[in-house]
Amino acid sequence: MTRRIALLGATGSIGTQAVEVVARYPQLGQIVSLAATGSRPQLLAQQAESTGASTVAISDSANADAVRTQLRARGLNPRLLVGPDAVETVAGELSGGGDGSGDVVLNAVTGSVGLRPTLAALASGARLALANKESLVAGGELVTAAAGPGQLLPVDSEHTAIAQCLAGVRPEAIDALVVTASGGPFRGRSRAELGEVTPAQALNHPTWNMGRVITTNSATMVNKALEVIEAAWLFNLPLERVEVVVHPQSIVHSMVRLVDGATIAELSPPDMRHAIGWALAYPEKLPGLSRPSDFTQAQSWDFLPLDEDAFPAIRIARAAHARGGVAMACYNAANEEAVDAFHEGRLSFTGIVDLLADVLADPALPQPATLTVDAIAAAEAWARSRARELIGAAQ
Ligand code: NDP
Ligand code: MG
């Protein structure tokens, strides 16, 4: 039977590349459902046509008419699910085979709104290819508890790299994970030099072409902070054994240092289709998935320490993770508010990370007795509202 694929966040950077990868490698299965907010109705309808998906889910009902019109214009009549729960519904309706032969949910929505769909996919037994790192950052304890062996595969170049480096490595042989960071567009700048950064400059990433939130997060290094936490949850290691090194070329996607002093690295040209294809095909390999490295050409790669004074985002995240509970969920939610405010001209670039420190320092930060999805959602609502107050007060 053909494997079914649900694509959440279909119209985004990862989603559109996933459509390409599945079209190129039909052995991966068939995309049967597409989910998005519906803000790009034409693209979504085009994807419904090219993939033959039988279900389209949109989270924002204000976009329903535009999506219907675009579907009809193509003579398509898929099942249309509309509303805030639609994405979670499609995430949870496929099934698992226990051995990787089952269906796959690729969660590539942006933001911690991805947590419920992540949990729904895991509950269904399907494989979860997870690009939505925010669901692990906000709900790592719940997500890892819900994931069966081999059920959760990362779609993030660093974590996909680490997973490949760890093939055949026993847990006790791991000394540390070394996550590489491109350093973003402002590498080498001091904190004072970051004050005047504009949204357009922050969106001009040197090596990766990604959605707005993750591109901004790459410039502030919040993305790397989220990835360090993501790595700790995925590979079940304490945070002090997850290191960061700046590697501007983005060719070595991450490394694992072993207790005997050897370091294993995965490298390939920067192209997210590699990570997407790796997760969808696992444990098979897709021939020609990425351009091979060419060692007949002279090249040099740099590895530099991170300037944590100019970019304190990771230090703040490490402290939040050490507190446990909902602290990282609050960090991420406050960051989502801060990124919006920055792009709307209401907050400076350095103000984004300063805001995270201020929200986390607030004694009113929730401390729920039991960690549940609802407790996380309540804490996030608190963090967003606190962030908005602080942004308003600073203006
Ligand atoms: P984009 O902003 O390009 O796309 C986001 C997608 O999610 C869009 O399809 C959007 O729909 C959809 N979406 C957003 N909010 C909702 C919601 N509430 N309900 C349903 N769908 C929603 O983001 P990216 O593709 O860049 O990133 C997606 C995820 O992958 C993020 O978690 C990011 O951190 C992660 N990631 C991305 C990488 C990259 O190279 N882009 C690399 C590694 C990880 P619509 O178009 O209708 O608005
Ligand atoms: Mg990454």
Short mmCIF file of C-alpha atoms and ligand atoms in Angstrom, two decimals:
data_model
loop_
_atom_site.label_atom_id
_atom_site.label_comp_id
_atom_site.label_asym_id
_atom_site.label_seq_id
_atom_site.Cartn_x
_atom_site.Cartn_y
_atom_site.Cartn_z
CA MET A 1 0.00 0.00 0.00
CA THR A 2 1.30 3.49 -0.79
CA ARG A 3 2.44 5.37 2.25
CA ARG A 4 0.32 8.43 3.02
CA ILE A 5 1.89 11.78 3.90
CA ALA A 6 0.21 14.67 5.72
CA LEU A 7 1.97 17.98 5.08
CA LEU A 8 1.37 20.62 7.76
CA GLY A 9 2.60 24.11 6.82
CA ALA A 10 2.43 23.11 3.15
CA THR A 11 2.76 26.64 1.74
CA GLY A 12 5.84 27.63 3.72
CA SER A 13 9.53 27.33 2.94
CA ILE A 14 9.81 23.75 4.23
CA GLY A 15 6.36 22.78 2.95
CA THR A 16 7.01 23.83 -0.65
CA GLN A 17 10.38 22.07 -0.66
CA ALA A 18 8.71 18.95 0.72
CA VAL A 19 6.23 18.97 -2.17
CA GLU A 20 9.22 19.10 -4.56
CA VAL A 21 11.03 16.24 -2.81
CA VAL A 22 7.96 13.96 -2.85
CA ALA A 23 7.31 14.76 -6.54
CA ARG A 24 10.91 13.85 -7.35
CA TYR A 25 10.92 10.61 -5.33
CA PRO A 26 7.51 8.93 -5.75
CA GLN A 27 8.73 5.98 -3.66
CA LEU A 28 8.27 8.23 -0.59
CA GLY A 29 4.50 7.90 -0.83
CA GLN A 30 1.64 10.21 -1.59
CA ILE A 31 0.73 13.55 -0.03
CA VAL A 32 -2.91 13.05 0.98
CA SER A 33 -3.47 16.14 3.11
CA LEU A 34 -2.25 19.71 3.12
CA ALA A 35 -2.59 22.16 6.00
CA ALA A 36 -1.82 25.88 6.30
CA THR A 37 -3.47 29.06 7.53
CA GLY A 38 -4.83 29.57 4.03
CA SER A 39 -3.18 32.98 3.60
CA ARG A 40 -1.74 31.86 0.25
CA PRO A 41 -4.89 30.38 -1.36
CA GLN A 42 -3.54 30.20 -4.87
CA LEU A 43 -0.41 28.32 -3.88
CA LEU A 44 -2.40 25.98 -1.63
CA ALA A 45 -4.83 25.17 -4.46
CA GLN A 46 -1.93 24.61 -6.86
CA GLN A 47 -0.43 22.19 -4.36
CA ALA A 48 -3.78 20.38 -4.02
CA GLU A 49 -3.79 19.98 -7.78
CA SER A 50 -0.18 18.86 -8.19
CA THR A 51 -0.21 16.42 -5.26
CA GLY A 52 -3.78 15.15 -5.68
CA ALA A 53 -4.33 15.62 -1.92
CA SER A 54 -7.84 14.60 -0.86
CA THR A 55 -7.96 16.85 2.23
CA VAL A 56 -7.09 20.51 2.67
CA ALA A 57 -7.09 22.01 6.17
CA ILE A 58 -6.93 25.72 6.92
CA SER A 59 -6.63 27.13 10.41
CA ASP A 60 -7.92 30.62 9.66
CA SER A 61 -11.60 30.66 8.67
CA ALA A 62 -11.23 34.17 7.20
CA ASN A 63 -9.30 32.51 4.35
CA ALA A 64 -11.89 29.78 3.64
CA ASP A 65 -13.72 31.55 0.80
CA ALA A 66 -10.53 32.46 -1.03
CA VAL A 67 -9.27 28.86 -0.77
CA ARG A 68 -12.64 27.45 -1.96
CA THR A 69 -12.60 29.83 -4.94
CA GLN A 70 -9.10 28.78 -5.92
CA LEU A 71 -9.92 25.08 -5.58
CA ARG A 72 -13.07 25.45 -7.68
CA ALA A 73 -11.17 27.38 -10.35
CA ARG A 74 -9.10 24.23 -10.80
CA GLY A 75 -12.10 21.93 -10.77
CA LEU A 76 -11.04 20.43 -7.42
CA ASN A 77 -13.35 19.34 -4.63
CA PRO A 78 -11.21 17.98 -1.77
CA ARG A 79 -12.54 17.64 1.78
CA LEU A 80 -12.01 21.10 3.28
CA LEU A 81 -11.48 21.40 7.05
CA VAL A 82 -11.64 24.91 8.47
CA GLY A 83 -10.85 26.38 11.88
CA PRO A 84 -8.31 26.36 14.69
CA ASP A 85 -8.55 22.56 15.21
CA ALA A 86 -8.32 21.62 11.53
CA VAL A 87 -4.55 21.12 11.51
CA GLU A 88 -4.65 18.90 14.59
CA THR A 89 -7.39 16.81 12.95
CA VAL A 90 -5.38 16.05 9.81
CA ALA A 91 -2.26 15.47 11.92
CA GLY A 92 -4.01 12.73 13.84
CA GLU A 93 -5.85 10.76 11.18
CA LEU A 94 -3.10 8.70 9.55
CA SER A 95 -1.69 5.54 11.04
CA GLY A 96 1.52 3.79 11.93
CA GLY A 97 3.18 0.62 10.84
CA GLY A 98 5.47 0.43 13.86
CA ASP A 99 8.45 -0.29 11.64
CA GLY A 100 8.59 2.88 9.56
CA SER A 101 6.31 1.39 6.92
CA GLY A 102 3.40 3.46 8.22
CA ASP A 103 2.22 6.90 7.25
CA VAL A 104 4.15 10.12 7.82
CA VAL A 105 3.17 13.50 9.19
CA LEU A 106 5.57 16.30 8.27
CA ASN A 107 4.94 19.13 10.71
CA ALA A 108 6.32 22.32 9.16
CA VAL A 109 4.02 24.94 10.62
CA THR A 110 5.68 27.90 12.32
CA GLY A 111 5.32 28.53 16.04
CA SER A 112 4.32 26.69 19.17
CA VAL A 113 0.84 26.35 17.68
CA GLY A 114 2.48 23.21 16.23
CA LEU A 115 2.46 21.43 19.61
CA ARG A 116 -1.08 20.00 19.46
CA PRO A 117 -0.62 18.66 15.89
CA THR A 118 2.71 17.14 16.97
CA LEU A 119 1.03 15.29 19.83
CA ALA A 120 -1.88 14.23 17.61
CA ALA A 121 0.54 12.77 15.06
CA LEU A 122 2.45 10.84 17.73
CA ALA A 123 -0.79 9.48 19.20
CA SER A 124 -1.83 8.17 15.77
CA GLY A 125 1.27 5.99 15.52
CA ALA A 126 2.40 7.62 12.26
CA ARG A 127 5.99 8.69 11.85
CA LEU A 128 6.50 12.36 12.72
CA ALA A 129 9.02 14.26 10.62
CA LEU A 130 9.36 17.35 12.78
CA ALA A 131 10.47 20.70 11.38
CA ASN A 132 8.34 22.57 13.94
CA LYS A 133 11.07 22.78 16.59
CA GLU A 134 8.85 25.08 18.68
CA SER A 135 6.67 22.12 19.67
CA LEU A 136 9.71 20.40 21.23
CA VAL A 137 10.93 23.62 22.82
CA ALA A 138 7.56 24.38 24.40
CA GLY A 139 6.46 20.83 25.19
CA GLY A 140 9.62 18.68 25.09
CA GLU A 141 8.60 16.62 28.10
CA LEU A 142 5.19 15.75 26.63
CA VAL A 143 6.50 15.19 23.11
CA THR A 144 9.34 12.86 24.07
CA ALA A 145 7.04 10.92 26.41
CA ALA A 146 4.52 10.42 23.59
CA ALA A 147 7.05 9.35 20.95
CA GLY A 148 7.63 5.65 20.40
CA PRO A 149 11.08 4.32 19.44
CA GLY A 150 12.09 5.71 16.03
CA GLN A 151 8.78 7.53 15.62
CA LEU A 152 10.15 11.07 15.84
CA LEU A 153 12.65 12.20 13.20
CA PRO A 154 14.01 15.75 13.06
CA VAL A 155 13.78 17.96 9.97
CA ASP A 156 16.31 20.58 11.00
CA SER A 157 19.71 20.47 9.34
CA GLU A 158 21.65 20.33 12.63
CA HIS A 159 19.52 17.62 14.23
CA THR A 160 19.26 15.60 11.04
CA ALA A 161 23.07 15.74 10.98
CA ILE A 162 23.41 14.64 14.60
CA ALA A 163 20.99 11.76 14.05
CA GLN A 164 23.17 10.59 11.15
CA CYS A 165 26.38 11.00 13.18
CA LEU A 166 24.85 8.88 15.95
CA ALA A 167 24.05 5.90 13.72
CA GLY A 168 25.81 2.98 15.41
CA VAL A 169 27.01 5.07 18.39
CA ARG A 170 26.08 3.81 21.86
CA PRO A 171 24.69 6.52 24.20
CA GLU A 172 27.55 6.04 26.68
CA ALA A 173 30.08 6.80 23.92
CA ILE A 174 28.74 10.35 23.44
CA ASP A 175 30.77 13.12 25.03
CA ALA A 176 28.97 16.12 23.51
CA LEU A 177 26.81 17.26 20.62
CA VAL A 178 28.32 20.19 18.72
CA VAL A 179 25.64 22.23 16.96
CA THR A 180 26.94 24.46 14.17
CA ALA A 181 25.59 27.97 13.62
CA SER A 182 26.09 30.09 10.52
CA GLY A 183 26.22 33.14 12.77
CA GLY A 184 23.50 34.81 10.70
CA PRO A 185 23.84 38.12 8.84
CA PHE A 186 25.38 40.01 11.79
CA ARG A 187 28.21 37.69 12.73
CA GLY A 188 31.19 39.64 14.04
CA ARG A 189 29.15 42.66 15.14
CA SER A 190 29.32 43.95 18.70
CA ARG A 191 26.16 44.55 20.71
CA ALA A 192 26.46 48.31 20.12
CA GLU A 193 26.62 47.73 16.38
CA LEU A 194 23.39 45.69 16.50
CA GLY A 195 21.25 48.55 17.83
CA GLU A 196 20.32 50.01 14.45
CA VAL A 197 19.56 46.76 12.58
CA THR A 198 16.42 47.02 10.43
CA PRO A 199 13.88 44.24 9.63
CA ALA A 200 15.07 44.15 6.00
CA GLN A 201 18.66 43.57 7.11
CA ALA A 202 17.57 40.85 9.55
CA LEU A 203 15.72 39.03 6.76
CA ASN A 204 18.81 38.87 4.56
CA HIS A 205 20.29 35.54 5.70
CA PRO A 206 23.67 34.65 4.14
CA THR A 207 23.19 30.89 3.60
CA TRP A 208 19.53 29.83 4.08
CA ASN A 209 16.27 30.96 2.49
CA MET A 210 13.56 30.43 5.14
CA GLY A 211 10.32 31.82 6.57
CA ARG A 212 10.19 35.17 8.36
CA VAL A 213 10.21 33.98 11.97
CA ILE A 214 13.09 31.53 11.66
CA THR A 215 15.12 34.01 9.57
CA THR A 216 14.71 36.67 12.25
CA ASN A 217 15.53 34.08 14.91
CA SER A 218 18.70 33.20 13.01
CA ALA A 219 19.78 36.84 13.14
CA THR A 220 19.19 37.13 16.91
CA MET A 221 20.56 33.61 17.55
CA VAL A 222 17.23 32.68 19.16
CA ASN A 223 17.00 29.98 16.49
CA LYS A 224 20.24 28.44 17.76
CA ALA A 225 18.93 28.70 21.32
CA LEU A 226 15.77 26.81 20.30
CA GLU A 227 17.96 24.24 18.51
CA VAL A 228 20.15 23.61 21.53
CA ILE A 229 17.02 22.83 23.55
CA GLU A 230 15.63 20.77 20.65
CA ALA A 231 18.85 18.71 20.61
CA ALA A 232 18.76 18.08 24.35
CA TRP A 233 15.20 16.69 24.10
CA LEU A 234 15.71 14.72 20.90
CA PHE A 235 18.92 13.04 21.94
CA ASN A 236 18.18 12.87 25.66
CA LEU A 237 21.27 14.69 26.89
CA PRO A 238 21.76 17.35 29.57
CA LEU A 239 22.06 20.83 28.11
CA GLU A 240 25.66 21.33 29.23
CA ARG A 241 26.62 18.58 26.78
CA VAL A 242 25.17 20.46 23.82
CA GLU A 243 27.75 22.95 22.51
CA VAL A 244 27.55 25.59 19.79
CA VAL A 245 30.23 26.55 17.28
CA VAL A 246 29.95 29.21 14.59
CA HIS A 247 30.62 27.84 11.10
CA PRO A 248 29.77 30.51 8.50
CA GLN A 249 29.81 28.20 5.45
CA SER A 250 26.90 26.02 6.77
CA ILE A 251 28.43 22.90 5.20
CA VAL A 252 29.19 20.92 8.36
CA HIS A 253 25.64 20.67 9.70
CA SER A 254 26.64 19.50 13.19
CA MET A 255 28.96 17.08 14.94
CA VAL A 256 29.14 14.54 17.74
CA ARG A 257 32.25 14.31 19.91
CA LEU A 258 32.83 10.87 21.38
CA VAL A 259 34.43 9.97 24.71
CA ASP A 260 37.54 8.67 22.93
CA GLY A 261 38.23 12.14 21.50
CA ALA A 262 37.04 11.45 17.94
CA THR A 263 34.49 13.81 16.37
CA ILE A 264 31.98 12.66 13.75
CA ALA A 265 30.51 15.26 11.38
CA GLU A 266 27.83 15.27 8.67
CA LEU A 267 28.37 17.66 5.78
CA SER A 268 26.59 18.56 2.58
CA PRO A 269 25.83 21.80 0.73
CA PRO A 270 23.20 23.87 2.59
CA ASP A 271 19.85 22.64 1.21
CA MET A 272 16.85 21.77 3.41
CA ARG A 273 15.62 19.27 0.84
CA HIS A 274 18.35 17.02 2.21
CA ALA A 275 16.92 17.06 5.74
CA ILE A 276 13.35 16.68 4.44
CA GLY A 277 14.24 13.74 2.18
CA TRP A 278 16.35 12.09 4.89
CA ALA A 279 13.42 12.07 7.33
CA LEU A 280 10.77 11.01 4.79
CA ALA A 281 12.92 8.17 3.43
CA TYR A 282 14.50 6.94 6.68
CA PRO A 283 16.17 4.42 6.86
CA GLU A 284 16.41 4.30 3.05
CA LYS A 285 18.69 6.75 1.21
CA LEU A 286 17.52 8.80 -1.78
CA PRO A 287 20.07 8.75 -4.63
CA GLY A 288 21.17 12.24 -5.70
CA LEU A 289 19.20 13.95 -2.92
CA SER A 290 21.77 16.70 -2.53
CA ARG A 291 24.65 17.93 -4.60
CA PRO A 292 27.71 15.92 -3.48
CA SER A 293 30.64 17.77 -1.91
CA ASP A 294 33.38 18.39 -4.44
CA PHE A 295 36.81 17.92 -2.90
CA THR A 296 38.63 18.56 -6.20
CA GLN A 297 38.03 22.29 -5.55
CA ALA A 298 40.16 24.08 -2.94
CA GLN A 299 38.00 25.32 -0.07
CA SER A 300 38.34 26.20 3.57
CA TRP A 301 35.83 26.08 6.36
CA ASP A 302 35.94 28.20 9.51
CA PHE A 303 34.94 27.32 13.05
CA LEU A 304 34.69 30.19 15.53
CA PRO A 305 33.49 30.59 19.12
CA LEU A 306 30.15 32.34 19.60
CA ASP A 307 30.21 35.89 21.01
CA GLU A 308 27.68 35.42 23.82
CA ASP A 309 27.89 39.06 24.92
CA ALA A 310 26.69 40.32 21.54
CA PHE A 311 24.24 37.39 21.21
CA PRO A 312 22.98 36.38 24.70
CA ALA A 313 19.94 34.39 23.42
CA ILE A 314 21.48 30.98 24.08
CA ARG A 315 22.65 31.88 27.60
CA ILE A 316 19.11 33.01 28.48
CA ALA A 317 17.61 29.82 27.02
CA ARG A 318 20.02 27.59 28.96
CA ALA A 319 18.91 29.25 32.21
CA ALA A 320 15.24 28.87 31.23
CA HIS A 321 15.67 25.19 30.39
CA ALA A 322 17.40 24.61 33.74
CA ARG A 323 14.31 26.04 35.49
CA GLY A 324 12.17 23.50 33.66
CA GLY A 325 8.36 23.57 33.65
CA VAL A 326 6.97 26.17 31.27
CA ALA A 327 9.96 28.55 31.25
CA MET A 328 11.08 27.63 27.72
CA ALA A 329 7.47 27.77 26.48
CA CYS A 330 7.37 31.34 27.83
CA TYR A 331 10.73 32.14 26.20
CA ASN A 332 9.45 30.99 22.83
CA ALA A 333 6.03 32.67 23.13
CA ALA A 334 7.60 35.98 24.19
CA ASN A 335 9.97 35.69 21.25
CA GLU A 336 7.08 35.16 18.81
CA GLU A 337 5.53 38.41 20.10
CA ALA A 338 8.87 40.21 19.97
CA VAL A 339 9.52 39.16 16.37
CA ASP A 340 6.14 40.55 15.29
CA ALA A 341 6.79 43.79 17.18
CA PHE A 342 10.23 44.15 15.58
CA HIS A 343 8.81 43.74 12.07
CA GLU A 344 6.06 46.25 12.86
CA GLY A 345 8.64 48.82 14.00
CA ARG A 346 7.59 48.64 17.67
CA LEU A 347 10.76 47.04 19.05
CA SER A 348 14.47 47.36 18.26
CA PHE A 349 16.55 44.39 17.16
CA THR A 350 18.45 44.07 20.47
CA GLY A 351 15.12 44.69 22.23
CA ILE A 352 13.96 41.21 21.11
CA VAL A 353 16.40 39.26 23.26
CA ASP A 354 16.33 41.83 26.10
CA LEU A 355 12.59 41.24 26.25
CA LEU A 356 13.08 37.49 26.71
CA ALA A 357 15.33 38.12 29.71
CA ASP A 358 12.76 40.52 31.20
CA VAL A 359 9.82 38.13 30.73
CA LEU A 360 11.77 35.26 32.31
CA ALA A 361 12.86 37.45 35.24
CA ASP A 362 9.23 38.22 36.12
CA PRO A 363 8.29 36.59 39.45
CA ALA A 364 4.77 36.02 38.09
CA LEU A 365 6.05 33.47 35.54
CA PRO A 366 3.64 30.53 35.86
CA GLN A 367 4.75 27.39 37.67
CA PRO A 368 2.04 24.79 37.01
CA ALA A 369 2.09 21.76 39.30
CA THR A 370 1.55 19.40 36.36
CA LEU A 371 2.75 19.94 32.82
CA THR A 372 -0.13 19.55 30.38
CA VAL A 373 -0.85 21.05 26.96
CA ASP A 374 -3.41 23.35 28.58
CA ALA A 375 -0.91 24.48 31.24
CA ILE A 376 1.60 25.25 28.50
CA ALA A 377 -1.01 27.18 26.52
CA ALA A 378 -1.95 29.20 29.63
CA ALA A 379 1.71 29.99 30.33
CA GLU A 380 2.21 31.05 26.73
CA ALA A 381 -0.79 33.36 26.93
CA TRP A 382 0.72 34.91 30.07
CA ALA A 383 4.12 35.33 28.35
CA ARG A 384 2.59 36.94 25.26
CA SER A 385 0.57 39.36 27.32
CA ARG A 386 3.58 40.24 29.55
CA ALA A 387 5.71 40.73 26.42
CA ARG A 388 3.10 43.06 24.91
CA GLU A 389 2.98 45.11 28.13
CA LEU A 390 6.76 45.46 28.22
CA ILE A 391 6.91 46.40 24.51
CA GLY A 392 4.13 48.98 25.01
CA ALA A 393 5.84 50.45 28.08
CA ALA A 394 9.15 50.85 26.22
CA GLN A 395 7.60 52.87 23.39
P1 NDP B 1 7.13 29.62 6.76
O1 NDP B 1 6.75 30.87 7.48
O2 NDP B 1 7.78 29.73 5.43
O3 NDP B 1 5.84 28.69 6.59
C1 NDP B 1 4.99 28.38 7.66
C2 NDP B 1 3.87 27.48 7.19
O4 NDP B 1 3.05 27.16 8.33
C3 NDP B 1 2.94 28.10 6.16
O5 NDP B 1 2.43 27.08 5.34
C4 NDP B 1 1.82 28.68 7.02
O6 NDP B 1 0.59 28.79 6.32
C5 NDP B 1 1.71 27.59 8.06
N1 NDP B 1 1.17 28.05 9.34
C6 NDP B 1 1.62 29.05 10.12
N2 NDP B 1 0.86 29.16 11.22
C7 NDP B 1 -0.08 28.21 11.13
C8 NDP B 1 -1.19 27.84 11.93
N3 NDP B 1 -1.51 28.49 13.05
N4 NDP B 1 -1.95 26.79 11.51
C9 NDP B 1 -1.67 26.16 10.35
N5 NDP B 1 -0.64 26.46 9.56
C10 NDP B 1 0.14 27.48 9.93
O7 NDP B 1 8.05 28.80 7.78
P2 NDP B 1 9.25 27.78 7.47
O8 NDP B 1 8.83 26.79 6.44
O9 NDP B 1 10.51 28.53 7.27
O10 NDP B 1 9.38 27.05 8.87
C11 NDP B 1 8.43 26.09 9.32
C12 NDP B 1 8.96 25.38 10.54
O11 NDP B 1 10.14 24.67 10.18
C13 NDP B 1 9.38 26.33 11.68
O12 NDP B 1 9.14 25.70 12.89
C14 NDP B 1 10.87 26.48 11.47
O13 NDP B 1 11.55 26.78 12.67
C15 NDP B 1 11.24 25.08 10.98
N6 NDP B 1 12.46 25.03 10.17
C16 NDP B 1 12.54 25.72 9.00
C17 NDP B 1 13.69 25.69 8.24
C18 NDP B 1 13.77 26.38 6.92
O14 NDP B 1 14.76 26.24 6.22
N7 NDP B 1 12.77 27.13 6.51
C19 NDP B 1 14.87 24.95 8.70
C20 NDP B 1 14.68 24.22 9.92
C21 NDP B 1 13.51 24.27 10.63
P3 NDP B 1 0.26 30.07 5.37
O15 NDP B 1 1.26 30.02 4.24
O16 NDP B 1 -1.12 29.82 4.92
O17 NDP B 1 0.42 31.28 6.22
MG MG B 2 18.47 24.48 11.89
#
